[in-house]
Tab-separated table of C-alpha atoms in Angstrom:
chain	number	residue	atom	x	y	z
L	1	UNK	CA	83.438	157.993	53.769
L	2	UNK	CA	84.760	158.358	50.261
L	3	UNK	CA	87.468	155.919	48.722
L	4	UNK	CA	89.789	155.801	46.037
L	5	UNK	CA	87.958	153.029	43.934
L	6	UNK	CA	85.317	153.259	41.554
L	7	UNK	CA	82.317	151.026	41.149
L	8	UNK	CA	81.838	151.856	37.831
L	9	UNK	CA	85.366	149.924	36.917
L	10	UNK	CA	84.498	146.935	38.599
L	11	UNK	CA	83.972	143.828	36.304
L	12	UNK	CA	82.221	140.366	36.699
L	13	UNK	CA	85.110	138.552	36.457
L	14	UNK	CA	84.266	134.754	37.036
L	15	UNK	CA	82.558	132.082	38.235
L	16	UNK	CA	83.534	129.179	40.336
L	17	UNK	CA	82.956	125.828	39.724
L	18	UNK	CA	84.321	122.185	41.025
L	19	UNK	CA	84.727	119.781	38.956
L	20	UNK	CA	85.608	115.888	39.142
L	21	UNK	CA	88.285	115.438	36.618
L	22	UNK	CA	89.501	118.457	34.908
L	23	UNK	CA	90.763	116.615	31.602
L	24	UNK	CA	86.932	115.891	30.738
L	25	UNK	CA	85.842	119.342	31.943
L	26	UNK	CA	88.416	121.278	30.169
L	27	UNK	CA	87.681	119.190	26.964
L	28	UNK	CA	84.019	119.935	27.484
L	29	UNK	CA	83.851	123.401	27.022
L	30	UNK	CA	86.783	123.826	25.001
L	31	UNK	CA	85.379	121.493	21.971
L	32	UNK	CA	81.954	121.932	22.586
L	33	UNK	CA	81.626	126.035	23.139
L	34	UNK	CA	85.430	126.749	21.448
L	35	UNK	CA	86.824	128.251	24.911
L	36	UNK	CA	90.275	128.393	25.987
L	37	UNK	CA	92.299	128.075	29.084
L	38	UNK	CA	93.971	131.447	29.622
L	39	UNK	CA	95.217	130.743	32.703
L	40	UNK	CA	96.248	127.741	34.910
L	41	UNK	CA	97.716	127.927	38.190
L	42	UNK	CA	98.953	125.301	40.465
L	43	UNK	CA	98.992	125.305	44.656
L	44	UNK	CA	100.613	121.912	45.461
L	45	UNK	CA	100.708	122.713	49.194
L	46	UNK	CA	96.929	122.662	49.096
L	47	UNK	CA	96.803	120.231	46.132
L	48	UNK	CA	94.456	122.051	43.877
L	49	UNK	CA	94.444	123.460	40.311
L	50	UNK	CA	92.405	126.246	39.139
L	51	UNK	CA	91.700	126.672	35.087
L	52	UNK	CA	90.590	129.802	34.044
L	53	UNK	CA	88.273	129.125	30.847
L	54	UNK	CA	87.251	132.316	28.448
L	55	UNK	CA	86.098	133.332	24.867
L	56	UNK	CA	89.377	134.546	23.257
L	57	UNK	CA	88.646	134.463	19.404
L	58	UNK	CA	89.576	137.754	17.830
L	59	UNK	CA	85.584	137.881	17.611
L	60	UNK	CA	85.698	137.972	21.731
L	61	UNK	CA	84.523	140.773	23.739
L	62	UNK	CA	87.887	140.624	26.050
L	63	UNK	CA	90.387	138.992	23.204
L	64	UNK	CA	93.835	139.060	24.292
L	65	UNK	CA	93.614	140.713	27.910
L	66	UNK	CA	95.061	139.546	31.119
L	67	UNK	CA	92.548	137.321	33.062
L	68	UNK	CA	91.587	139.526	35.887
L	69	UNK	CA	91.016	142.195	32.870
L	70	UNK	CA	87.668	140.213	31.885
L	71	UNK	CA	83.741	139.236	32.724
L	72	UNK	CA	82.592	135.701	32.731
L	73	UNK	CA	86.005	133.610	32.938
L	74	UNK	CA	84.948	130.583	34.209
L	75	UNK	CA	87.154	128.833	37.038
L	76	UNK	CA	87.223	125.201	37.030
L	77	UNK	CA	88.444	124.089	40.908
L	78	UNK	CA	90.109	120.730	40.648
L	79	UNK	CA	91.083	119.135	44.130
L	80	UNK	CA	93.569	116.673	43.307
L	81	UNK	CA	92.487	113.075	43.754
L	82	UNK	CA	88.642	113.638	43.626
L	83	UNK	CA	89.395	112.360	39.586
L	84	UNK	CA	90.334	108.280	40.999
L	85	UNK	CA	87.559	108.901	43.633
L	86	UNK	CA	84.321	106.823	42.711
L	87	UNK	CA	82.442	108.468	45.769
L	88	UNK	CA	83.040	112.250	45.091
L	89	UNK	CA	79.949	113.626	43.339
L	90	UNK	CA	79.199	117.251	42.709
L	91	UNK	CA	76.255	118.879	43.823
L	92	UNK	CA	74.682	121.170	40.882
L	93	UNK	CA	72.466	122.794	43.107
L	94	UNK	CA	69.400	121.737	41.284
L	95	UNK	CA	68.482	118.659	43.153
L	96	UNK	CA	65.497	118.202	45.597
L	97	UNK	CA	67.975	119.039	48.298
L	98	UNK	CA	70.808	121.415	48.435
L	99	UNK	CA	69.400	123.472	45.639
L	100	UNK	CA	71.012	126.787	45.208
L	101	UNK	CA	73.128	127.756	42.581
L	102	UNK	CA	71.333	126.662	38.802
L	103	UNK	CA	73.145	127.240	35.534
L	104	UNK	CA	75.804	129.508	33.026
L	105	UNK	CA	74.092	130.225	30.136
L	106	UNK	CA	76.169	130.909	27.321
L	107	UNK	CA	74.460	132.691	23.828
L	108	UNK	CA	75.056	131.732	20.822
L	109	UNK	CA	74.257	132.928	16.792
L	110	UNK	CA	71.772	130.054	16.379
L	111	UNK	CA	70.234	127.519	18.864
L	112	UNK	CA	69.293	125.294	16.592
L	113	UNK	CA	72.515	124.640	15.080
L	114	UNK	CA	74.206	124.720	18.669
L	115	UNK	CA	72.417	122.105	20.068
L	116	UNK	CA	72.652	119.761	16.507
L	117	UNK	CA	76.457	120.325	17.409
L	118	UNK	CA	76.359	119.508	20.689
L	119	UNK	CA	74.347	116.329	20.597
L	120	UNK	CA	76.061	115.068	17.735
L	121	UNK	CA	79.108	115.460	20.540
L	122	UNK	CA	76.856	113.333	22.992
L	123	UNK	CA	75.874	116.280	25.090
L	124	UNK	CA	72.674	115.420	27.138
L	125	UNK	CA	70.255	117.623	27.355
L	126	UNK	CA	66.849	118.485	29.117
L	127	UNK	CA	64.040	118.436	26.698
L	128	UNK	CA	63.439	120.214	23.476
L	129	UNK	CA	64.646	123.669	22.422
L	130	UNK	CA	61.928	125.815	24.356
L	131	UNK	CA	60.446	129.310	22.412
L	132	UNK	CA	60.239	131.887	24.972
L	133	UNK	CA	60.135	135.189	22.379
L	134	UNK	CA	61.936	137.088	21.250
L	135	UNK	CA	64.613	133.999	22.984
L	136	UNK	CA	64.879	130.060	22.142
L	137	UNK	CA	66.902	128.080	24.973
L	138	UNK	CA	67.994	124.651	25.405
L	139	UNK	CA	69.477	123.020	28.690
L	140	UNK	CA	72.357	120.866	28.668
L	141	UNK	CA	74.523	118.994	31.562
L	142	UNK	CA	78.782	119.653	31.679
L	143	UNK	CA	80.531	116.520	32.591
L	144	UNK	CA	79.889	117.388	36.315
L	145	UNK	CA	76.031	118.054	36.267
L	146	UNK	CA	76.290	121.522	36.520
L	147	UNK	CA	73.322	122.672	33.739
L	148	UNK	CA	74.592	124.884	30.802
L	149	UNK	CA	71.683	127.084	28.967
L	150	UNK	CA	72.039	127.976	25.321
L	151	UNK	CA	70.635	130.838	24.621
L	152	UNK	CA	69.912	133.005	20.877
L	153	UNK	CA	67.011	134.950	19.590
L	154	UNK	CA	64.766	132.925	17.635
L	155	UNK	CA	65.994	129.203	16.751
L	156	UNK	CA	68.430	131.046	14.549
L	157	UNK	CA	70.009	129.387	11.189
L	158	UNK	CA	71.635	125.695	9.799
L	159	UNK	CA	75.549	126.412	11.155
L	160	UNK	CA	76.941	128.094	14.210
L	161	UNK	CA	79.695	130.065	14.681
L	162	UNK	CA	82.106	129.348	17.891
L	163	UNK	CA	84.023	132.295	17.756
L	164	UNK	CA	80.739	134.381	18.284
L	165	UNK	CA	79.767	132.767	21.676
L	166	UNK	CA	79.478	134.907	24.809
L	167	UNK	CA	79.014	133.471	28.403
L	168	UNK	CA	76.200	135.502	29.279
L	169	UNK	CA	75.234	134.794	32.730
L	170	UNK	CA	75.162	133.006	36.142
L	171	UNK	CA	71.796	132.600	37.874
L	172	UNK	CA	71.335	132.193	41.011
L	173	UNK	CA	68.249	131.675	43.920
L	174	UNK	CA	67.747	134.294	46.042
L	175	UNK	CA	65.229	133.724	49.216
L	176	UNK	CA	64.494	137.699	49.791
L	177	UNK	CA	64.424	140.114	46.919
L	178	UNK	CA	65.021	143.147	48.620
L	179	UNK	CA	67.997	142.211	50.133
L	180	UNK	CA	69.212	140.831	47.057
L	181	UNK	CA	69.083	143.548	45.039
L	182	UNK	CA	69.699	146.153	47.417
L	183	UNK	CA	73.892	144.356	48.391
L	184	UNK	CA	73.920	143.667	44.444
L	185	UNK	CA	73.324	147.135	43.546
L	186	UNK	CA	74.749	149.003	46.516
L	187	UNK	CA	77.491	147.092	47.952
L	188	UNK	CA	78.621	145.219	44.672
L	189	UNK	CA	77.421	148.541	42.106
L	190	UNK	CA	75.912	146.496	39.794
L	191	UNK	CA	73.018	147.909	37.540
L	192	UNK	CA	69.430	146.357	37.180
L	193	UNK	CA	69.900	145.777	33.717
L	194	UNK	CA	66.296	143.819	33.047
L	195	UNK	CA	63.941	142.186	35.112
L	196	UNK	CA	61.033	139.134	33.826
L	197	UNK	CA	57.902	138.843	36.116
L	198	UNK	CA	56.567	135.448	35.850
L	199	UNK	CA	53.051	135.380	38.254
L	200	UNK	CA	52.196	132.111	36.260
L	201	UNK	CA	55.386	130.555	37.976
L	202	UNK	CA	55.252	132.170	40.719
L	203	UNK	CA	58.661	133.682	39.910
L	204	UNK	CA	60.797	136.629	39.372
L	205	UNK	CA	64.275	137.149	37.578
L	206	UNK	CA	66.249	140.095	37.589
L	207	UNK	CA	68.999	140.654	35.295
L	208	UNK	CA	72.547	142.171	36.421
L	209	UNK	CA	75.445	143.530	34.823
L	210	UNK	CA	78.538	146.504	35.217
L	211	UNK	CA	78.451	149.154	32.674
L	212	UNK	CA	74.736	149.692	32.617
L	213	UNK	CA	72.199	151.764	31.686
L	214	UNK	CA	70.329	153.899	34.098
L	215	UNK	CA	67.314	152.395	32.850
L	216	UNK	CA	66.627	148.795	31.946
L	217	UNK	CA	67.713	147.335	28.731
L	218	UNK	CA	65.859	145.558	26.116
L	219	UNK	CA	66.099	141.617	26.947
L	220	UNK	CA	67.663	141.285	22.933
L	221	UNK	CA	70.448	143.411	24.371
L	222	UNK	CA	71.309	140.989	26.973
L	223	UNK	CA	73.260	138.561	24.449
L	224	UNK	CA	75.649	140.640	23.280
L	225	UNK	CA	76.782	140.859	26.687
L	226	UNK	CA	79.202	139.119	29.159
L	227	UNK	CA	79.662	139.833	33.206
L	228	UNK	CA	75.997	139.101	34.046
L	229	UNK	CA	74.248	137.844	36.911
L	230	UNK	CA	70.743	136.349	37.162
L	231	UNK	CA	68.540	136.311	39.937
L	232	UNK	CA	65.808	133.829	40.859
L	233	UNK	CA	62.775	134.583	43.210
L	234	UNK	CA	60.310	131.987	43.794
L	235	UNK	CA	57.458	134.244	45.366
L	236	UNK	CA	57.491	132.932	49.148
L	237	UNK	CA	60.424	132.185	50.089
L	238	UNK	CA	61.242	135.472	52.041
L	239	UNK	CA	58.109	134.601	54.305
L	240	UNK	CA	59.293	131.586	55.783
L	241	UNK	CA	61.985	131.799	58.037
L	242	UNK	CA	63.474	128.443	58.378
L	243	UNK	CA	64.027	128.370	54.473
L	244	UNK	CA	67.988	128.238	53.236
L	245	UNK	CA	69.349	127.946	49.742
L	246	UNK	CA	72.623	125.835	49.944
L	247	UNK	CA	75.664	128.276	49.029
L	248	UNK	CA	77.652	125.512	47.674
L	249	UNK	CA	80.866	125.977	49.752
L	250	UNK	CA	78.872	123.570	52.067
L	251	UNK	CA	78.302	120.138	51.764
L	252	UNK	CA	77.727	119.003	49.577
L	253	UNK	CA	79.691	121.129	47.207
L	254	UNK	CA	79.534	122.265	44.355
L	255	UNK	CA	79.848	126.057	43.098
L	256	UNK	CA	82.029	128.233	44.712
L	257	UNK	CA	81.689	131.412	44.076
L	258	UNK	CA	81.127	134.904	41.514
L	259	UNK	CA	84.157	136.923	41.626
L	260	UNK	CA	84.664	140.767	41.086
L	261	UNK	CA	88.021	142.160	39.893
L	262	UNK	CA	87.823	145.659	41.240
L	263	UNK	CA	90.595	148.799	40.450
L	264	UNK	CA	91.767	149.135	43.884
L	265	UNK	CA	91.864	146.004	45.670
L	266	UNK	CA	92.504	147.977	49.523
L	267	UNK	CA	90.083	150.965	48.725
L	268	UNK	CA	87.719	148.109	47.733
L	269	UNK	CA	87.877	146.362	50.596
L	270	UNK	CA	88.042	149.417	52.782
L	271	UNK	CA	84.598	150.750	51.427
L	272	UNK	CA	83.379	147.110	52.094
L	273	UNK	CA	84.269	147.638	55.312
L	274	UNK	CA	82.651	150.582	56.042
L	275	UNK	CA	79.522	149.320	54.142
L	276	UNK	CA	79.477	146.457	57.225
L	277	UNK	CA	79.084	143.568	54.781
L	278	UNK	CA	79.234	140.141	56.111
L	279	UNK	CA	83.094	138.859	55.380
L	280	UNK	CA	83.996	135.163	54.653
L	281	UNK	CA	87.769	136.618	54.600
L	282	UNK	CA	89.477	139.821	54.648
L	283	UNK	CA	92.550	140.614	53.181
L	284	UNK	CA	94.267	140.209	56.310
L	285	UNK	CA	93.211	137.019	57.254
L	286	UNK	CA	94.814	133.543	56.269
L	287	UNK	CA	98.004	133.269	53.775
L	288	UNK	CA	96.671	134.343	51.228
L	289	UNK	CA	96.692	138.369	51.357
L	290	UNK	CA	95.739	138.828	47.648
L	291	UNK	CA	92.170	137.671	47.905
L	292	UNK	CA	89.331	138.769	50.012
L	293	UNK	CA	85.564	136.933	50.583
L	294	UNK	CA	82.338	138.802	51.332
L	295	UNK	CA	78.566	136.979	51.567
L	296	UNK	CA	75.648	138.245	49.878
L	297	UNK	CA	72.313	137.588	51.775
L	298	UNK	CA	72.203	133.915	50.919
L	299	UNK	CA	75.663	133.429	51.925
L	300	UNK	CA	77.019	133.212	48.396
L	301	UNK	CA	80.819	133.601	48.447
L	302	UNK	CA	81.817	137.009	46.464
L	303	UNK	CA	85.466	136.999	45.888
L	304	UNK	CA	87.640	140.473	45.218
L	305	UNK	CA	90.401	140.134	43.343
L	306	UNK	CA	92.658	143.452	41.820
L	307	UNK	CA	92.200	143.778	38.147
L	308	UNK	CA	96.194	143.685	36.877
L	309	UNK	CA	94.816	145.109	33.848
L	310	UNK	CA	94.337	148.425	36.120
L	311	UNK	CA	96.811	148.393	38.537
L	312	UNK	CA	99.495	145.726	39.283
L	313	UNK	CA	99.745	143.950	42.563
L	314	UNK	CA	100.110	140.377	42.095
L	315	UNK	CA	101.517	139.767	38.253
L	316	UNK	CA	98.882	136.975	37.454
């Protein structure tokens, strides 16, 4: 059945994270990575505050636009209290246990000069800068854990340039390729932008983004962009039937979710519908009639949202 929204205007809009104590958070990735809070909004009935985090230098892919209008905001979930609470930890989803989600990776003009910055600032980091050609990466922790890649092609130069930052990607394990990339590319119409075969680690990643090409891009191409998501296959895992990556929203938690901003939020969720996805929350459950929740085949929390920038619904 056809419906009156369009795949093709669909953006990556954000990803979810909790965090402890939003002062320290907010400060991270605003001094450290120049972003900027472009949106706050409070819900004292639930006592949480969300911070919506973006690259808005003139320099900025999405400079200036509303923040449903973007790809790669990143959310910052603050449940009030957890800040005074010496027992509330976050999971990153890279321990032993609970492993699931495992890093942003923002790119930058010159690794090298990134991470001199950023451990100057007393950011820790895991290891060395590693070569992987034609890329350089580095891995750092956020106040909370959760692990931030830098990524640039070669090292790169002596100084580093803020304002030229993009938040590339979120990467995420998967358990079955198939029916990973089948819901991203069918239900979500996402494009297989590039995809890295690694036998020697027994591991695949596949590269996503809106706005593709009908054939896969060259891997340099994947820094000037933002919206992406990352896949991670460990070869295996589909074969054994009592494995489970942990989705975050469970406990422990940790991140919450990818969100699409889509250009018809009811045709949207109508063509879900009829695509018999797996729903965490329809529009017309709950309070909160703006929103909607579907699960992808690990049971990571999509949210839809209505781009304002397309059509106006909830003035955010």
């Amino acid at each position: 059945m056809a419906h009156a929204t369009n795949t093709s205007k669909y953006k990556l809009n954000h990803t979810m994270l909790r965090v402890k104590d939003p002062k320290v958070s907010v400060k991270f990735y605003e001094e450290n990575f120049g972003m900027k809070v472009i949106s706050k909004r409070d819900f004292e009935e639930a006592k949480f505050t969300l911070y919506f985090l973006a690259f808005d230098s003139p320099k900025a892919v999405s400079h200036g636009k509303n923040w449903t209008d973007r790809e790669s905001v990143l959310e910052l979930t603050h449940n009030w209290g957890t800040e005074s609470d010496p027992e509330y930890k976050i999971n990153n989803g890279n321990g032993e246990e609970n492993k699931g989600f495992s890093l942003i990776t923002i790119s930058v003009d010159s690794v090298r000069a990134a991470v001199k910055k950023l451990k100057y600032n007393g950011v820790k980091f895991h290891g060395e800068i590693v070569q992987h050609p034609p890329f350089s990466t580095a891995v750092c922790d956020d106040p909370d854990g959760y692990w931030v890649q830098i990524m640039g092609r070669g090292e790169g130069g002596e100084t580093t340039d803020p304002e030229t930052y993009r938040f590339k990607d979120t990467m995420l394990r998967v358990k079955d390729p198939e029916k990973s990339l089948q819901f991203y590319r069918s239900v979500l119409g996402l494009s297989l932008l590039h995809t890295i075969e690694m036998p020697e680690a027994q591991a695949n990643l596949y590269f996503f983004g809106y706005r593709g090409s009908t054939t896969e891009v060259a891997p340099e191409q994947l820094l000037e962009r933002e919206g992406g998501v990352g896949l991670i296959w460990n070869y295996g895992t589909e074969k054994d039937e009592s494995f489970k990556y942990h989705n975050g929203n469970n406990q422990p938690q940790g991140f919450g979710h990818l969100c699409v901003s889509v250009d018809d939020l009811d045709a949207a969720c109508a063509r879900f519908e009829d695509l018999q996805v797996n729903w965490k929350k329809r529009l017309t459950d709950g309070r909160m009639k703006s929103v909607a929740f579907i699960l992808d085949p690990d049971e990571y929390w999509i949210e839809i949202i209505q781009n304002e920038g397309l059509k106006k619904r909830e003035g955010w």
